[in-house]
Amino acid sequence: MDAVIVIGNNYTYDERDFQNKYVIAVDKGALYCMNNNIKMDLAVGDFDSISLSEYNKLLSLTKVIKLNPIKDETDTMVAINQLNNYENIYILGGITGRRIEHFYANLLLLKNDIRLKMKDDCSFIFTIDSDTTIAKSVYKFASIFSLSDSTISLVGFKYNLDNYKLLPQNPLGVSNEITNETAKIKLKGKLLVILSKDDNI
């Protein structure tokens, strides 16, 4: 079974993202769920970004883990810690936004847990540590960044590679494109993959 963590920033509701998934709302993501009639299995956060009346409504709708605002883990980390038995965990929202440090913190979570994937209206982000096939889709750009000293081959991209040593400090993989119906990444190492829609649409 898969799980969803709702943060909500820059994300438009799509019921397909919630089908047959365990749903955790994180802090203001709980307000997003309430406003969109999304059934939550759990809400986690210090809830300093919602009003008292909104918080009381939340208590009537789902189980709540209320956190101390002074803590060593982010709210999203605490949510992930509730999901040890789930195969895939989709974080909806939480990409860019006004508080970019939170986005960077979420990227670190992806680096450490390959089950995690992030999605908003513009991008889909995930990590891989083995050979992977990616289908052509609504995402125009496919950017690939190394999280280790990786050796990669790319087939079906606008810019293909053959046994290329991609180091973490090398941005060579930015803004590639999938040209075939499916593109293949052959990999020894670990990569961060960012699929992005055309920013001119």
PDB file of N, CA, C and O in Angstrom, residues 20-61:
ATOM      1  N   ASN A  20      -6.852   4.691  -2.861  1.00  0.00           N
ATOM      2  CA  ASN A  20      -6.231   3.535  -2.184  1.00  0.00           C
ATOM      3  C   ASN A  20      -4.924   3.897  -1.491  1.00  0.00           C
ATOM      4  O   ASN A  20      -3.964   3.121  -1.504  1.00  0.00           O
ATOM      5  N   LYS A  21      -4.891   5.078  -0.896  1.00  0.00           N
ATOM      6  CA  LYS A  21      -3.685   5.516  -0.185  1.00  0.00           C
ATOM      7  C   LYS A  21      -4.019   5.971   1.233  1.00  0.00           C
ATOM      8  O   LYS A  21      -5.099   6.506   1.493  1.00  0.00           O
ATOM      9  N   TYR A  22      -3.078   5.761   2.119  1.00  0.00           N
ATOM     10  CA  TYR A  22      -3.169   6.274   3.485  1.00  0.00           C
ATOM     11  C   TYR A  22      -2.759   7.744   3.442  1.00  0.00           C
ATOM     12  O   TYR A  22      -1.720   8.087   2.875  1.00  0.00           O
ATOM     13  N   VAL A  23      -3.578   8.622   4.031  1.00  0.00           N
ATOM     14  CA  VAL A  23      -3.388  10.064   3.869  1.00  0.00           C
ATOM     15  C   VAL A  23      -3.000  10.709   5.198  1.00  0.00           C
ATOM     16  O   VAL A  23      -3.734  10.613   6.184  1.00  0.00           O
ATOM     17  N   ILE A  24      -1.850  11.380   5.198  1.00  0.00           N
ATOM     18  CA  ILE A  24      -1.427  12.199   6.335  1.00  0.00           C
ATOM     19  C   ILE A  24      -1.351  13.644   5.875  1.00  0.00           C
ATOM     20  O   ILE A  24      -0.714  13.956   4.866  1.00  0.00           O
ATOM     21  N   ALA A  25      -1.977  14.528   6.617  1.00  0.00           N
ATOM     22  CA  ALA A  25      -1.865  15.966   6.356  1.00  0.00           C
ATOM     23  C   ALA A  25      -0.843  16.557   7.311  1.00  0.00           C
ATOM     24  O   ALA A  25      -0.842  16.243   8.510  1.00  0.00           O
ATOM     25  N   VAL A  26       0.041  17.391   6.792  1.00  0.00           N
ATOM     26  CA  VAL A  26       1.078  18.009   7.607  1.00  0.00           C
ATOM     27  C   VAL A  26       0.759  19.494   7.790  1.00  0.00           C
ATOM     28  O   VAL A  26       0.684  20.252   6.814  1.00  0.00           O
ATOM     29  N   ASP A  27       0.550  19.882   9.032  1.00  0.00           N
ATOM     30  CA  ASP A  27       0.314  21.268   9.433  1.00  0.00           C
ATOM     31  C   ASP A  27      -0.737  21.926   8.537  1.00  0.00           C
ATOM     32  O   ASP A  27      -1.875  21.494   8.505  1.00  0.00           O
ATOM     33  N   LYS A  28      -0.367  22.966   7.775  1.00  0.00           N
ATOM     34  CA  LYS A  28      -1.361  23.677   6.979  1.00  0.00           C
ATOM     35  C   LYS A  28      -1.944  22.797   5.880  1.00  0.00           C
ATOM     36  O   LYS A  28      -2.995  23.113   5.320  1.00  0.00           O
ATOM     37  N   GLY A  29      -1.293  21.687   5.581  1.00  0.00           N
ATOM     38  CA  GLY A  29      -1.871  20.720   4.663  1.00  0.00           C
ATOM     39  C   GLY A  29      -3.205  20.183   5.160  1.00  0.00           C
ATOM     40  O   GLY A  29      -4.050  19.764   4.367  1.00  0.00           O
ATOM     41  N   ALA A  30      -3.402  20.196   6.489  1.00  0.00           N
ATOM     42  CA  ALA A  30      -4.687  19.766   7.041  1.00  0.00           C
ATOM     43  C   ALA A  30      -5.799  20.719   6.617  1.00  0.00           C
ATOM     44  O   ALA A  30      -6.922  20.294   6.309  1.00  0.00           O
ATOM     45  N   LEU A  31      -5.496  22.004   6.600  1.00  0.00           N
ATOM     46  CA  LEU A  31      -6.475  22.992   6.136  1.00  0.00           C
ATOM     47  C   LEU A  31      -6.774  22.775   4.658  1.00  0.00           C
ATOM     48  O   LEU A  31      -7.934  22.869   4.230  1.00  0.00           O
ATOM     49  N   TYR A  32      -5.744  22.462   3.887  1.00  0.00           N
ATOM     50  CA  TYR A  32      -5.928  22.164   2.473  1.00  0.00           C
ATOM     51  C   TYR A  32      -6.883  20.976   2.311  1.00  0.00           C
ATOM     52  O   TYR A  32      -7.791  21.002   1.477  1.00  0.00           O
ATOM     53  N   CYS A  33      -6.679  19.933   3.109  1.00  0.00           N
ATOM     54  CA  CYS A  33      -7.555  18.752   3.024  1.00  0.00           C
ATOM     55  C   CYS A  33      -8.981  19.097   3.404  1.00  0.00           C
ATOM     56  O   CYS A  33      -9.935  18.661   2.743  1.00  0.00           O
ATOM     57  N   MET A  34      -9.155  19.878   4.454  1.00  0.00           N
ATOM     58  CA  MET A  34     -10.508  20.250   4.866  1.00  0.00           C
ATOM     59  C   MET A  34     -11.205  21.065   3.788  1.00  0.00           C
ATOM     60  O   MET A  34     -12.389  20.855   3.503  1.00  0.00           O
ATOM     61  N   ASN A  35     -10.478  21.976   3.168  1.00  0.00           N
ATOM     62  CA  ASN A  35     -11.076  22.828   2.134  1.00  0.00           C
ATOM     63  C   ASN A  35     -11.434  22.058   0.870  1.00  0.00           C
ATOM     64  O   ASN A  35     -12.286  22.498   0.086  1.00  0.00           O
ATOM     65  N   ASN A  36     -10.781  20.916   0.661  1.00  0.00           N
ATOM     66  CA  ASN A  36     -11.025  20.117  -0.545  1.00  0.00           C
ATOM     67  C   ASN A  36     -11.751  18.799  -0.252  1.00  0.00           C
ATOM     68  O   ASN A  36     -11.825  17.929  -1.117  1.00  0.00           O
ATOM     69  N   ASN A  37     -12.270  18.677   0.964  1.00  0.00           N
ATOM     70  CA  ASN A  37     -13.021  17.479   1.366  1.00  0.00           C
ATOM     71  C   ASN A  37     -12.221  16.192   1.170  1.00  0.00           C
ATOM     72  O   ASN A  37     -12.753  15.176   0.697  1.00  0.00           O
ATOM     73  N   ILE A  38     -10.940  16.252   1.514  1.00  0.00           N
ATOM     74  CA  ILE A  38     -10.073  15.086   1.429  1.00  0.00           C
ATOM     75  C   ILE A  38     -10.073  14.386   2.787  1.00  0.00           C
ATOM     76  O   ILE A  38      -9.778  15.004   3.816  1.00  0.00           O
ATOM     77  N   LYS A  39     -10.422  13.107   2.798  1.00  0.00           N
ATOM     78  CA  LYS A  39     -10.443  12.345   4.039  1.00  0.00           C
ATOM     79  C   LYS A  39      -9.022  12.073   4.507  1.00  0.00           C
ATOM     80  O   LYS A  39      -8.204  11.507   3.780  1.00  0.00           O
ATOM     81  N   MET A  40      -8.713  12.491   5.727  1.00  0.00           N
ATOM     82  CA  MET A  40      -7.393  12.281   6.320  1.00  0.00           C
ATOM     83  C   MET A  40      -7.429  11.080   7.269  1.00  0.00           C
ATOM     84  O   MET A  40      -8.382  10.907   8.015  1.00  0.00           O
ATOM     85  N   ASP A  41      -6.366  10.287   7.234  1.00  0.00           N
ATOM     86  CA  ASP A  41      -6.209   9.227   8.231  1.00  0.00           C
ATOM     87  C   ASP A  41      -5.465   9.735   9.461  1.00  0.00           C
ATOM     88  O   ASP A  41      -5.610   9.185  10.553  1.00  0.00           O
ATOM     89  N   LEU A  42      -4.692  10.807   9.273  1.00  0.00           N
ATOM     90  CA  LEU A  42      -3.897  11.366  10.356  1.00  0.00           C
ATOM     91  C   LEU A  42      -3.474  12.775   9.981  1.00  0.00           C
ATOM     92  O   LEU A  42      -3.251  13.061   8.802  1.00  0.00           O
ATOM     93  N   ALA A  43      -3.385  13.661  10.969  1.00  0.00           N
ATOM     94  CA  ALA A  43      -2.821  14.995  10.767  1.00  0.00           C
ATOM     95  C   ALA A  43      -1.686  15.190  11.762  1.00  0.00           C
ATOM     96  O   ALA A  43      -1.799  14.813  12.930  1.00  0.00           O
ATOM     97  N   VAL A  44      -0.582  15.768  11.270  1.00  0.00           N
ATOM     98  CA  VAL A  44       0.627  15.939  12.083  1.00  0.00           C
ATOM     99  C   VAL A  44       1.114  17.369  11.967  1.00  0.00           C
ATOM    100  O   VAL A  44       1.127  17.939  10.870  1.00  0.00           O
ATOM    101  N   GLY A  45       1.514  17.959  13.084  1.00  0.00           N
ATOM    102  CA  GLY A  45       2.111  19.293  13.025  1.00  0.00           C
ATOM    103  C   GLY A  45       1.970  20.042  14.328  1.00  0.00           C
ATOM    104  O   GLY A  45       1.301  19.586  15.259  1.00  0.00           O
ATOM    105  N   ASP A  46       2.604  21.233  14.384  1.00  0.00           N
ATOM    106  CA  ASP A  46       2.379  22.107  15.535  1.00  0.00           C
ATOM    107  C   ASP A  46       1.175  23.008  15.293  1.00  0.00           C
ATOM    108  O   ASP A  46       0.666  23.635  16.209  1.00  0.00           O
ATOM    109  N   PHE A  47       0.712  23.065  14.046  1.00  0.00           N
ATOM    110  CA  PHE A  47      -0.508  23.765  13.647  1.00  0.00           C
ATOM    111  C   PHE A  47      -0.505  25.241  14.039  1.00  0.00           C
ATOM    112  O   PHE A  47      -1.544  25.814  14.372  1.00  0.00           O
ATOM    113  N   ASP A  48       0.686  25.843  13.964  1.00  0.00           N
ATOM    114  CA  ASP A  48       0.791  27.267  14.254  1.00  0.00           C
ATOM    115  C   ASP A  48       0.350  28.121  13.071  1.00  0.00           C
ATOM    116  O   ASP A  48       0.257  29.343  13.181  1.00  0.00           O
ATOM    117  N   SER A  49       0.050  27.475  11.945  1.00  0.00           N
ATOM    118  CA  SER A  49      -0.346  28.217  10.749  1.00  0.00           C
ATOM    119  C   SER A  49      -1.849  28.114  10.474  1.00  0.00           C
ATOM    120  O   SER A  49      -2.308  28.550   9.420  1.00  0.00           O
ATOM    121  N   ILE A  50      -2.627  27.521  11.397  1.00  0.00           N
ATOM    122  CA  ILE A  50      -4.072  27.502  11.244  1.00  0.00           C
ATOM    123  C   ILE A  50      -4.705  28.089  12.504  1.00  0.00           C
ATOM    124  O   ILE A  50      -4.083  28.139  13.564  1.00  0.00           O
ATOM    125  N   SER A  51      -5.949  28.531  12.376  1.00  0.00           N
ATOM    126  CA  SER A  51      -6.625  29.182  13.502  1.00  0.00           C
ATOM    127  C   SER A  51      -7.109  28.141  14.514  1.00  0.00           C
ATOM    128  O   SER A  51      -7.167  26.938  14.227  1.00  0.00           O
ATOM    129  N   LEU A  52      -7.486  28.617  15.691  1.00  0.00           N
ATOM    130  CA  LEU A  52      -7.990  27.726  16.734  1.00  0.00           C
ATOM    131  C   LEU A  52      -9.273  27.035  16.282  1.00  0.00           C
ATOM    132  O   LEU A  52      -9.457  25.827  16.521  1.00  0.00           O
ATOM    133  N   SER A  53     -10.165  27.759  15.618  1.00  0.00           N
ATOM    134  CA  SER A  53     -11.410  27.143  15.155  1.00  0.00           C
ATOM    135  C   SER A  53     -11.135  26.081  14.089  1.00  0.00           C
ATOM    136  O   SER A  53     -11.790  25.028  14.071  1.00  0.00           O
ATOM    137  N   GLU A  54     -10.169  26.351  13.229  1.00  0.00           N
ATOM    138  CA  GLU A  54      -9.790  25.353  12.221  1.00  0.00           C
ATOM    139  C   GLU A  54      -9.185  24.122  12.883  1.00  0.00           C
ATOM    140  O   GLU A  54      -9.456  22.979  12.478  1.00  0.00           O
ATOM    141  N   TYR A  55      -8.388  24.344  13.912  1.00  0.00           N
ATOM    142  CA  TYR A  55      -7.779  23.219  14.629  1.00  0.00           C
ATOM    143  C   TYR A  55      -8.844  22.385  15.331  1.00  0.00           C
ATOM    144  O   TYR A  55      -8.798  21.145  15.302  1.00  0.00           O
ATOM    145  N   ASN A  56      -9.815  23.038  15.944  1.00  0.00           N
ATOM    146  CA  ASN A  56     -10.884  22.302  16.615  1.00  0.00           C
ATOM    147  C   ASN A  56     -11.705  21.487  15.624  1.00  0.00           C
ATOM    148  O   ASN A  56     -12.135  20.360  15.925  1.00  0.00           O
ATOM    149  N   LYS A  57     -11.932  22.040  14.440  1.00  0.00           N
ATOM    150  CA  LYS A  57     -12.632  21.287  13.401  1.00  0.00           C
ATOM    151  C   LYS A  57     -11.818  20.062  12.993  1.00  0.00           C
ATOM    152  O   LYS A  57     -12.358  18.967  12.801  1.00  0.00           O
ATOM    153  N   LEU A  58     -10.502  20.255  12.874  1.00  0.00           N
ATOM    154  CA  LEU A  58      -9.613  19.151  12.510  1.00  0.00           C
ATOM    155  C   LEU A  58      -9.718  18.015  13.518  1.00  0.00           C
ATOM    156  O   LEU A  58      -9.775  16.841  13.144  1.00  0.00           O
ATOM    157  N   LEU A  59      -9.774  18.354  14.815  1.00  0.00           N
ATOM    158  CA  LEU A  59      -9.878  17.333  15.863  1.00  0.00           C
ATOM    159  C   LEU A  59     -11.141  16.493  15.716  1.00  0.00           C
ATOM    160  O   LEU A  59     -11.157  15.318  16.101  1.00  0.00           O
ATOM    161  N   SER A  60     -12.176  17.084  15.146  1.00  0.00           N
ATOM    162  CA  SER A  60     -13.433  16.351  14.972  1.00  0.00           C
ATOM    163  C   SER A  60     -13.414  15.450  13.741  1.00  0.00           C
ATOM    164  O   SER A  60     -14.306  14.610  13.579  1.00  0.00           O
ATOM    165  N   LEU A  61     -12.415  15.628  12.883  1.00  0.00           N
ATOM    166  CA  LEU A  61     -12.383  14.905  11.615  1.00  0.00           C
ATOM    167  C   LEU A  61     -11.419  13.732  11.580  1.00  0.00           C
ATOM    168  O   LEU A  61     -11.639  12.756  10.855  1.00  0.00           O
TER     169      LEU A  61
END
